[in-house]
Amino acid sequence: TAGITQAPTSQILAAGRSMTLRCTQDMRHNAMYWYRQDLGLGLRLIHYSNTAGTTGKGEVPDGYSVSRANTDDFPLTLASAVPSQTSVYFCASSVGASAGELFFGEGSRLTVL
Amino acid sequence: GQNIDQPTEMTATEGAIVQINCTYQTSGFNGLFWYQQHAGEAPTFLSYNVLDGLEEKGRFSSFLSRSKGYSYLLLKELQMKDSASYLCAVRDSNYQLIWGAGTKLIIKP
């Protein structure tokens, strides 16, 4: 079982360009999340989705957008990348929004120059 | 504001025991998680506490005191592969996870 798959694994992006990070899960989990992880800081929630068709803003949503057209996919889009969005991005899922542990993808390392 | 505190870095010796502490101040409490994260990899689930007391799982144990806003992760019989960062996270009243910055554990032979 693949679990959660993220793509790309790493990417270098010019400032001002757009980028979509892909996330797919095969566990039929209802809830999905996007986090960024920066050195010295805890994981910070960007956006989340408690169930297909719904999304919500996390702690640091500015500059990012998400969609949840179906249960399996939860892409994260940077409309116009800035250097402060250089980070490692993790997609995660859980059985439900209020229950169960999170399962993480392998991460996407993004560098914005 | 909400806050999770854990030491930045700890060093221990192979075969020994180490305790990693986590204190929290959150709006509500719906459980505390510990995750392990090896360098360059994704976090993986270790333990979950929602009631006070000790949860034991092999070489790893996790303790919770809700009245003190305190938890610890105890690692016994340390192995070199235990070198990793250990993340403490609390699920708040909105069921959102609040994460600590992680404790980097260095194991020396």
mmCIF file of C-alpha atoms in Angstrom:
data_model
loop_
_atom_site.group_PDB
_atom_site.id
_atom_site.type_symbol
_atom_site.label_atom_id
_atom_site.label_comp_id
_atom_site.label_asym_id
_atom_site.label_seq_id
_atom_site.Cartn_x
_atom_site.Cartn_y
_atom_site.Cartn_z
ATOM 1 C CA THR A 1 0.000 0.000 0.000
ATOM 2 C CA ALA A 2 1.437 3.360 -1.046
ATOM 3 C CA GLY A 3 -0.211 5.417 1.707
ATOM 4 C CA ILE A 4 0.406 9.039 0.799
ATOM 5 C CA THR A 5 2.293 10.049 -2.311
ATOM 6 C CA GLN A 6 3.663 13.533 -2.866
ATOM 7 C CA ALA A 7 5.154 15.017 -6.015
ATOM 8 C CA PRO A 8 7.552 16.460 -6.827
ATOM 9 C CA THR A 9 10.141 15.353 -4.265
ATOM 10 C CA SER A 10 12.057 18.568 -4.777
ATOM 11 C CA GLN A 11 11.772 21.633 -6.965
ATOM 12 C CA ILE A 12 13.601 24.877 -7.583
ATOM 13 C CA LEU A 13 11.264 27.658 -8.614
ATOM 14 C CA ALA A 14 11.806 31.237 -9.734
ATOM 15 C CA ALA A 15 10.034 33.882 -7.692
ATOM 16 C CA GLY A 16 6.747 34.917 -9.252
ATOM 17 C CA ARG A 17 6.115 31.551 -10.875
ATOM 18 C CA SER A 18 3.211 29.311 -9.918
ATOM 19 C CA MET A 19 3.578 25.771 -8.650
ATOM 20 C CA THR A 20 1.275 22.943 -7.631
ATOM 21 C CA LEU A 21 2.381 20.302 -5.153
ATOM 22 C CA ARG A 22 0.452 17.095 -5.608
ATOM 23 C CA CYS A 23 -0.761 14.797 -2.845
ATOM 24 C CA THR A 24 -2.646 11.527 -3.255
ATOM 25 C CA GLN A 25 -3.694 9.016 -0.600
ATOM 26 C CA ASP A 26 -5.079 5.526 -1.023
ATOM 27 C CA MET A 27 -6.281 4.928 2.536
ATOM 28 C CA ARG A 28 -9.741 6.474 2.038
ATOM 29 C CA HIS A 29 -9.041 8.906 4.852
ATOM 30 C CA ASN A 30 -11.537 11.719 5.245
ATOM 31 C CA ALA A 31 -9.177 14.416 6.531
ATOM 32 C CA MET A 32 -6.125 15.771 4.730
ATOM 33 C CA TYR A 33 -3.613 18.460 5.628
ATOM 34 C CA TRP A 34 -0.768 20.510 4.231
ATOM 35 C CA TYR A 35 2.068 21.528 6.565
ATOM 36 C CA ARG A 36 5.295 23.386 6.070
ATOM 37 C CA GLN A 37 8.361 22.599 8.149
ATOM 38 C CA ASP A 38 11.109 25.164 8.665
ATOM 39 C CA LEU A 39 14.260 24.826 10.731
ATOM 40 C CA GLY A 40 13.661 25.629 14.384
ATOM 41 C CA LEU A 41 9.909 25.798 14.029
ATOM 42 C CA GLY A 42 7.202 23.243 14.559
ATOM 43 C CA LEU A 43 5.093 21.964 11.709
ATOM 44 C CA ARG A 44 2.735 24.742 10.688
ATOM 45 C CA LEU A 45 -0.648 24.019 9.160
ATOM 46 C CA ILE A 46 -1.295 25.748 5.837
ATOM 47 C CA HIS A 47 -4.693 24.368 4.819
ATOM 48 C CA TYR A 48 -6.797 21.382 5.709
ATOM 49 C CA SER A 49 -9.809 19.469 4.470
ATOM 50 C CA ASN A 50 -12.065 17.531 6.829
ATOM 51 C CA THR A 51 -13.881 15.789 3.989
ATOM 52 C CA ALA A 52 -14.076 15.854 0.208
ATOM 53 C CA GLY A 53 -15.576 19.109 -1.038
ATOM 54 C CA THR A 54 -14.573 21.191 1.986
ATOM 55 C CA THR A 55 -11.378 23.053 2.868
ATOM 56 C CA GLY A 56 -10.242 25.341 5.654
ATOM 57 C CA LYS A 57 -7.422 27.735 6.456
ATOM 58 C CA GLY A 58 -4.710 26.807 8.888
ATOM 59 C CA GLU A 59 -2.134 28.894 10.700
ATOM 60 C CA VAL A 60 -0.224 30.159 7.620
ATOM 61 C CA PRO A 61 -2.585 30.124 4.600
ATOM 62 C CA ASP A 62 -1.481 33.313 2.812
ATOM 63 C CA GLY A 63 -0.053 32.714 -0.647
ATOM 64 C CA TYR A 64 -1.432 29.171 -0.850
ATOM 65 C CA SER A 65 -4.647 27.615 -2.095
ATOM 66 C CA VAL A 66 -6.030 24.079 -2.041
ATOM 67 C CA SER A 67 -8.889 22.084 -3.477
ATOM 68 C CA ARG A 68 -10.485 18.755 -2.529
ATOM 69 C CA ALA A 69 -12.481 17.536 -5.481
ATOM 70 C CA ASN A 70 -12.413 13.929 -4.278
ATOM 71 C CA THR A 71 -11.310 11.854 -1.285
ATOM 72 C CA ASP A 72 -7.901 10.893 -2.625
ATOM 73 C CA ASP A 73 -6.360 14.127 -3.938
ATOM 74 C CA PHE A 74 -5.407 17.327 -2.149
ATOM 75 C CA PRO A 75 -3.178 19.587 -4.278
ATOM 76 C CA LEU A 76 -1.503 22.702 -2.891
ATOM 77 C CA THR A 77 -0.972 25.655 -5.240
ATOM 78 C CA LEU A 78 1.383 28.594 -4.885
ATOM 79 C CA ALA A 79 -0.008 31.232 -7.248
ATOM 80 C CA SER A 80 3.051 33.490 -7.264
ATOM 81 C CA ALA A 81 5.960 32.049 -5.308
ATOM 82 C CA VAL A 82 8.117 34.186 -3.001
ATOM 83 C CA PRO A 83 11.460 33.280 -1.363
ATOM 84 C CA SER A 84 9.807 33.004 2.091
ATOM 85 C CA GLN A 85 7.908 29.996 0.756
ATOM 86 C CA THR A 86 11.156 28.064 0.564
ATOM 87 C CA SER A 87 10.434 25.141 2.865
ATOM 88 C CA VAL A 88 9.731 21.442 3.129
ATOM 89 C CA TYR A 89 6.055 20.723 2.565
ATOM 90 C CA PHE A 90 4.337 17.687 4.039
ATOM 91 C CA CYS A 91 0.940 16.364 3.094
ATOM 92 C CA ALA A 92 -0.802 14.256 5.733
ATOM 93 C CA SER A 93 -4.079 12.444 6.245
ATOM 94 C CA SER A 94 -6.095 10.976 9.085
ATOM 95 C CA VAL A 95 -9.182 8.804 9.340
ATOM 96 C CA GLY A 96 -11.185 11.757 10.603
ATOM 97 C CA ALA A 97 -10.644 15.360 11.611
ATOM 98 C CA SER A 98 -11.060 14.582 15.298
ATOM 99 C CA ALA A 99 -9.709 11.071 15.550
ATOM 100 C CA GLY A 100 -6.649 9.055 14.728
ATOM 101 C CA GLU A 101 -3.053 9.822 14.118
ATOM 102 C CA LEU A 102 -1.711 11.600 11.057
ATOM 103 C CA PHE A 103 0.036 9.719 8.287
ATOM 104 C CA PHE A 104 2.565 11.802 6.375
ATOM 105 C CA GLY A 105 3.834 11.806 2.828
ATOM 106 C CA GLU A 106 7.585 11.874 2.204
ATOM 107 C CA GLY A 107 7.659 15.631 1.725
ATOM 108 C CA SER A 108 8.360 18.078 -1.085
ATOM 109 C CA ARG A 109 11.404 20.322 -0.759
ATOM 110 C CA LEU A 110 10.728 23.631 -2.476
ATOM 111 C CA THR A 111 13.321 26.331 -3.073
ATOM 112 C CA VAL A 112 12.151 29.704 -4.364
ATOM 113 C CA LEU A 113 14.887 31.905 -5.797
ATOM 114 C CA GLY B 1 -1.546 31.982 22.605
ATOM 115 C CA GLN B 2 -0.915 28.301 22.221
ATOM 116 C CA ASN B 3 2.518 26.941 22.959
ATOM 117 C CA ILE B 4 4.380 23.643 22.993
ATOM 118 C CA ASP B 5 7.825 23.581 24.601
ATOM 119 C CA GLN B 6 10.424 20.845 24.280
ATOM 120 C CA PRO B 7 14.232 20.898 24.488
ATOM 121 C CA THR B 8 15.999 21.687 21.244
ATOM 122 C CA GLU B 9 18.618 18.981 21.496
ATOM 123 C CA MET B 10 19.623 16.108 23.768
ATOM 124 C CA THR B 11 22.531 13.688 23.760
ATOM 125 C CA ALA B 12 22.506 10.174 25.181
ATOM 126 C CA THR B 13 24.615 7.032 25.086
ATOM 127 C CA GLU B 14 23.779 3.819 23.267
ATOM 128 C CA GLY B 15 22.105 1.351 25.634
ATOM 129 C CA ALA B 16 21.044 4.060 28.098
ATOM 130 C CA ILE B 17 17.656 5.617 28.880
ATOM 131 C CA VAL B 18 16.555 9.112 27.881
ATOM 132 C CA GLN B 19 13.481 11.173 28.778
ATOM 133 C CA ILE B 20 12.257 13.912 26.451
ATOM 134 C CA ASN B 21 9.918 16.393 28.099
ATOM 135 C CA CYS B 22 7.087 18.373 26.556
ATOM 136 C CA THR B 23 5.031 21.085 28.229
ATOM 137 C CA TYR B 24 2.013 22.645 26.625
ATOM 138 C CA GLN B 25 -0.404 25.517 26.930
ATOM 139 C CA THR B 26 -3.314 25.130 24.549
ATOM 140 C CA SER B 27 -6.931 26.151 24.241
ATOM 141 C CA GLY B 28 -8.467 22.862 25.199
ATOM 142 C CA PHE B 29 -7.023 19.376 25.065
ATOM 143 C CA ASN B 30 -8.047 16.411 22.963
ATOM 144 C CA GLY B 31 -4.966 14.255 23.103
ATOM 145 C CA LEU B 32 -1.185 14.420 22.834
ATOM 146 C CA PHE B 33 0.938 12.750 20.167
ATOM 147 C CA TRP B 34 4.598 11.883 19.854
ATOM 148 C CA TYR B 35 6.173 11.447 16.438
ATOM 149 C CA GLN B 36 9.654 10.409 15.354
ATOM 150 C CA GLN B 37 11.317 12.088 12.396
ATOM 151 C CA HIS B 38 14.633 10.937 10.958
ATOM 152 C CA ALA B 39 16.600 13.576 9.062
ATOM 153 C CA GLY B 40 15.193 14.124 5.589
ATOM 154 C CA GLU B 41 12.211 11.874 6.203
ATOM 155 C CA ALA B 42 8.550 12.192 7.126
ATOM 156 C CA PRO B 43 7.327 12.135 10.734
ATOM 157 C CA THR B 44 6.043 8.737 11.863
ATOM 158 C CA PHE B 45 3.591 8.104 14.697
ATOM 159 C CA LEU B 46 4.962 6.810 18.007
ATOM 160 C CA SER B 47 2.306 7.249 20.679
ATOM 161 C CA TYR B 48 -0.954 8.856 21.730
ATOM 162 C CA ASN B 49 -2.099 9.870 25.222
ATOM 163 C CA VAL B 50 -5.505 11.254 26.078
ATOM 164 C CA LEU B 51 -5.796 10.134 29.715
ATOM 165 C CA ASP B 52 -3.309 10.686 32.521
ATOM 166 C CA GLY B 53 -0.729 8.012 33.001
ATOM 167 C CA LEU B 54 1.842 5.935 31.223
ATOM 168 C CA GLU B 55 1.432 4.224 27.852
ATOM 169 C CA GLU B 56 4.088 1.613 27.130
ATOM 170 C CA LYS B 57 4.963 0.315 23.694
ATOM 171 C CA GLY B 58 8.098 -1.779 23.564
ATOM 172 C CA ARG B 59 11.193 0.314 24.261
ATOM 173 C CA PHE B 60 9.149 3.522 24.115
ATOM 174 C CA SER B 61 6.784 4.865 26.773
ATOM 175 C CA SER B 62 4.831 8.106 26.945
ATOM 176 C CA PHE B 63 3.439 9.786 30.036
ATOM 177 C CA LEU B 64 0.765 12.459 30.378
ATOM 178 C CA SER B 65 -0.339 14.761 33.190
ATOM 179 C CA ARG B 66 -3.187 16.957 31.975
ATOM 180 C CA SER B 67 -3.323 18.988 35.199
ATOM 181 C CA LYS B 68 0.338 19.959 34.755
ATOM 182 C CA GLY B 69 0.235 20.348 30.971
ATOM 183 C CA TYR B 70 3.130 17.946 30.774
ATOM 184 C CA SER B 71 4.193 14.860 28.902
ATOM 185 C CA TYR B 72 7.376 12.921 28.432
ATOM 186 C CA LEU B 73 8.645 10.309 26.035
ATOM 187 C CA LEU B 74 10.903 7.679 27.574
ATOM 188 C CA LEU B 75 13.243 5.712 25.342
ATOM 189 C CA LYS B 76 14.964 2.654 26.845
ATOM 190 C CA GLU B 77 17.900 0.573 25.629
ATOM 191 C CA LEU B 78 18.863 3.269 23.171
ATOM 192 C CA GLN B 79 20.042 2.194 19.754
ATOM 193 C CA MET B 80 21.923 4.232 17.163
ATOM 194 C CA LYS B 81 18.839 4.147 14.937
ATOM 195 C CA ASP B 82 16.979 6.146 17.613
ATOM 196 C CA SER B 83 18.973 9.213 16.546
ATOM 197 C CA ALA B 84 16.175 11.408 15.212
ATOM 198 C CA SER B 85 13.973 14.352 16.086
ATOM 199 C CA TYR B 86 11.023 13.720 18.371
ATOM 200 C CA LEU B 87 7.963 15.895 17.880
ATOM 201 C CA CYS B 88 5.320 16.580 20.515
ATOM 202 C CA ALA B 89 1.873 17.685 19.306
ATOM 203 C CA VAL B 90 -1.361 18.526 21.132
ATOM 204 C CA ARG B 91 -4.858 18.382 19.629
ATOM 205 C CA ASP B 92 -6.698 21.488 20.825
ATOM 206 C CA SER B 93 -10.391 22.233 21.385
ATOM 207 C CA ASN B 94 -10.868 22.730 17.632
ATOM 208 C CA TYR B 95 -9.210 19.357 16.989
ATOM 209 C CA GLN B 96 -6.268 21.087 15.319
ATOM 210 C CA LEU B 97 -2.786 19.774 16.065
ATOM 211 C CA ILE B 98 -0.342 22.241 17.641
ATOM 212 C CA TRP B 99 3.255 21.120 17.128
ATOM 213 C CA GLY B 100 6.399 21.663 19.128
ATOM 214 C CA ALA B 101 9.622 22.467 17.268
ATOM 215 C CA GLY B 102 10.989 19.015 18.035
ATOM 216 C CA THR B 103 13.864 17.625 20.081
ATOM 217 C CA LYS B 104 16.901 16.410 18.181
ATOM 218 C CA LEU B 105 18.237 13.318 19.941
ATOM 219 C CA ILE B 106 21.873 12.412 19.316
ATOM 220 C CA ILE B 107 22.968 8.920 20.318
ATOM 221 C CA LYS B 108 26.666 8.350 20.943
ATOM 222 C CA PRO B 109 28.355 4.944 21.007
#
